Amino acid sequence: KYLLCSVDFSALPHYVTSEITPLYIQSDVDGEISRLRRRGVSGAYTYYHTKKREIRSGVRVETERLITRHEYEHLATLQIPNTEVIEKLRHCFVYKDQYLELDVFQKPSKYERLILLEIELTEEHDAIELPPWVDIAEDVTESNEYANFVLAKG
């Protein structure tokens, strides 16, 4: 996961953009993060409930299921107090046989200029090749500071 200074969007290979809105809810399991997510393109949305558990730094186990809008709205009432709803645009693309997600944050306003690039590896020790058209400020893979849950807590 990388914090970016800037991106040359004109150099981006074919990509798909979707609106991502994560919302964190209370979990019954210690060490587990429970998240709702609304993902949409052109006003059409799908809803997910995800549970994440960190095994060790940088390695997580994730279970995710598709839920209905009604379920999403009901579970959203369990939002963790004093957390904010994040809104971001996610640009997904493939670069040198790697799947990348480029998140450009929209809300809350204090994160308007935040851009993160994440590489989804299939194996923990896969080699990483970063695109030359991103201006990397810092590798934040080991930092929890840029985890969505931490950002939601402000």
Coordinates of C-alpha atoms in Angstrom, one line a residue:
K1 CA 0.0 0.0 0.0
Y2 CA 1.4 3.4 -1.1
L3 CA 0.6 7.0 -0.2
L4 CA 0.8 9.0 -3.4
C5 CA 1.7 12.6 -4.0
S6 CA 0.1 12.6 -7.5
V7 CA -1.0 10.4 -10.4
D8 CA -0.9 11.0 -14.1
F9 CA -4.4 9.8 -14.9
S10 CA -3.8 10.2 -18.7
A11 CA -1.1 7.4 -18.4
L12 CA -3.4 5.0 -16.6
P13 CA -4.1 1.8 -18.6
H14 CA -7.8 0.8 -19.1
Y15 CA -9.5 1.1 -15.7
V16 CA -12.9 0.8 -14.1
T17 CA -14.0 3.4 -11.6
S18 CA -16.5 2.8 -8.9
E19 CA -17.7 4.8 -5.9
I20 CA -16.8 3.1 -2.6
T21 CA -18.4 4.0 0.7
P22 CA -17.1 2.0 3.7
L23 CA -18.9 2.2 7.0
Y24 CA -17.7 0.4 10.1
I25 CA -20.0 -1.4 12.5
Q26 CA -19.6 -3.0 15.9
S27 CA -18.3 -6.6 15.9
D28 CA -18.9 -9.4 18.5
V29 CA -15.5 -10.9 17.9
D30 CA -12.3 -9.4 19.5
G31 CA -9.7 -8.3 16.9
E32 CA -12.2 -8.4 14.1
I33 CA -13.2 -5.4 12.0
S34 CA -16.7 -5.5 10.6
R35 CA -17.4 -3.3 7.6
L36 CA -20.3 -2.5 5.4
R37 CA -19.5 -1.2 1.9
R38 CA -21.6 0.3 -0.8
R39 CA -20.0 0.0 -4.2
G40 CA -21.5 1.7 -7.3
V41 CA -21.1 2.7 -10.8
S42 CA -23.4 5.4 -12.4
G43 CA -25.9 5.2 -9.5
A44 CA -26.3 1.4 -9.4
Y45 CA -25.1 0.0 -6.1
T46 CA -24.2 -3.3 -4.6
Y47 CA -23.8 -3.8 -0.9
Y48 CA -21.4 -6.0 1.1
H49 CA -20.7 -7.0 4.7
T50 CA -17.0 -7.8 5.3
K51 CA -15.2 -9.2 8.3
K52 CA -11.5 -8.7 8.5
R53 CA -9.0 -10.2 10.9
E54 CA -5.2 -9.6 10.8
I55 CA -3.1 -12.7 11.1
R56 CA 0.2 -10.7 11.1
S57 CA 1.4 -7.4 9.8
G58 CA 0.2 -6.9 6.2
V59 CA -1.6 -10.3 6.1
R60 CA -5.3 -10.4 6.6
V61 CA -8.1 -12.9 6.3
E62 CA -11.3 -11.5 4.9
T63 CA -14.7 -12.9 4.5
E64 CA -17.2 -11.0 2.5
R65 CA -20.8 -11.5 1.5
L66 CA -23.2 -9.7 -0.7
I67 CA -26.2 -8.2 1.2
T68 CA -29.4 -6.4 0.2
R69 CA -29.9 -2.7 0.5
H70 CA -32.4 -3.3 3.2
E71 CA -29.8 -5.4 5.2
Y72 CA -27.2 -2.7 4.6
E73 CA -29.6 0.0 6.0
H74 CA -30.4 -2.1 9.0
L75 CA -26.8 -3.0 9.8
A76 CA -25.8 0.7 9.3
T77 CA -27.6 1.5 12.5
L78 CA -24.8 -0.4 14.3
Q79 CA -22.2 2.1 13.1
I80 CA -19.4 2.5 15.6
P81 CA -19.9 5.8 17.5
N82 CA -17.6 8.7 16.5
T83 CA -16.6 7.1 13.2
E84 CA -17.1 8.9 9.9
V85 CA -18.4 7.5 6.6
I86 CA -15.7 7.6 4.0
E87 CA -16.4 8.3 0.3
K88 CA -13.8 7.5 -2.4
L89 CA -13.4 6.8 -6.0
R90 CA -11.6 3.5 -6.7
H91 CA -9.9 3.1 -10.1
C92 CA -9.1 -0.6 -10.7
F93 CA -6.6 -1.7 -13.3
V94 CA -4.0 -4.3 -14.2
Y95 CA -0.3 -3.3 -14.6
K96 CA 2.3 -5.9 -15.5
D97 CA 0.0 -8.8 -14.4
Q98 CA -0.7 -7.2 -11.1
Y99 CA -4.2 -6.0 -9.9
L100 CA -4.1 -2.5 -8.5
E101 CA -6.6 -0.3 -6.8
L102 CA -6.1 3.4 -6.8
D103 CA -8.3 5.2 -4.2
V104 CA -8.9 8.9 -4.4
F105 CA -10.7 10.1 -1.3
Q106 CA -13.6 12.5 -1.6
K107 CA -15.0 12.7 2.0
P108 CA -14.7 13.6 4.7
S109 CA -13.2 16.9 3.4
K110 CA -10.1 16.5 5.5
Y111 CA -9.0 13.6 3.2
E112 CA -9.9 15.3 -0.1
R113 CA -6.3 15.2 -1.3
L114 CA -5.5 11.7 0.0
I115 CA -4.6 9.1 -2.7
L116 CA -3.6 5.5 -1.9
L117 CA -2.4 2.8 -4.3
E118 CA -2.9 -0.8 -3.2
I119 CA -1.6 -3.9 -4.9
E120 CA -3.6 -7.1 -4.4
L121 CA -1.1 -9.9 -4.3
T122 CA -2.0 -13.6 -4.8
E123 CA 1.1 -14.7 -2.9
E124 CA 2.7 -12.9 0.0
H125 CA 6.1 -12.9 -1.6
D126 CA 5.2 -11.9 -5.1
A127 CA 7.5 -9.4 -6.7
I128 CA 6.0 -5.9 -7.0
E129 CA 6.4 -3.6 -10.0
L130 CA 5.0 -0.1 -9.5
P131 CA 3.8 2.0 -12.4
P132 CA 6.2 4.9 -13.4
W133 CA 3.4 7.4 -13.7
V134 CA 2.6 7.5 -9.9
D135 CA 4.5 9.8 -7.6
I136 CA 5.0 7.8 -4.5
A137 CA 5.4 9.7 -1.2
E138 CA 5.7 6.7 1.1
D139 CA 5.2 2.9 1.4
V140 CA 2.5 2.6 4.1
T141 CA 2.1 -1.1 4.0
E142 CA 3.2 -1.5 7.6
S143 CA 1.4 1.6 8.8
N144 CA -2.1 1.4 10.2
E145 CA -2.3 5.2 9.9
Y146 CA -3.9 4.9 6.4
A147 CA -6.2 1.9 7.1
N148 CA -9.8 2.9 6.3
F149 CA -10.9 2.0 9.8
V150 CA -8.3 4.4 11.3
L151 CA -9.3 7.1 8.8
A152 CA -13.0 6.6 9.7
K153 CA -12.1 7.2 13.4
G154 CA -10.6 10.5 12.3

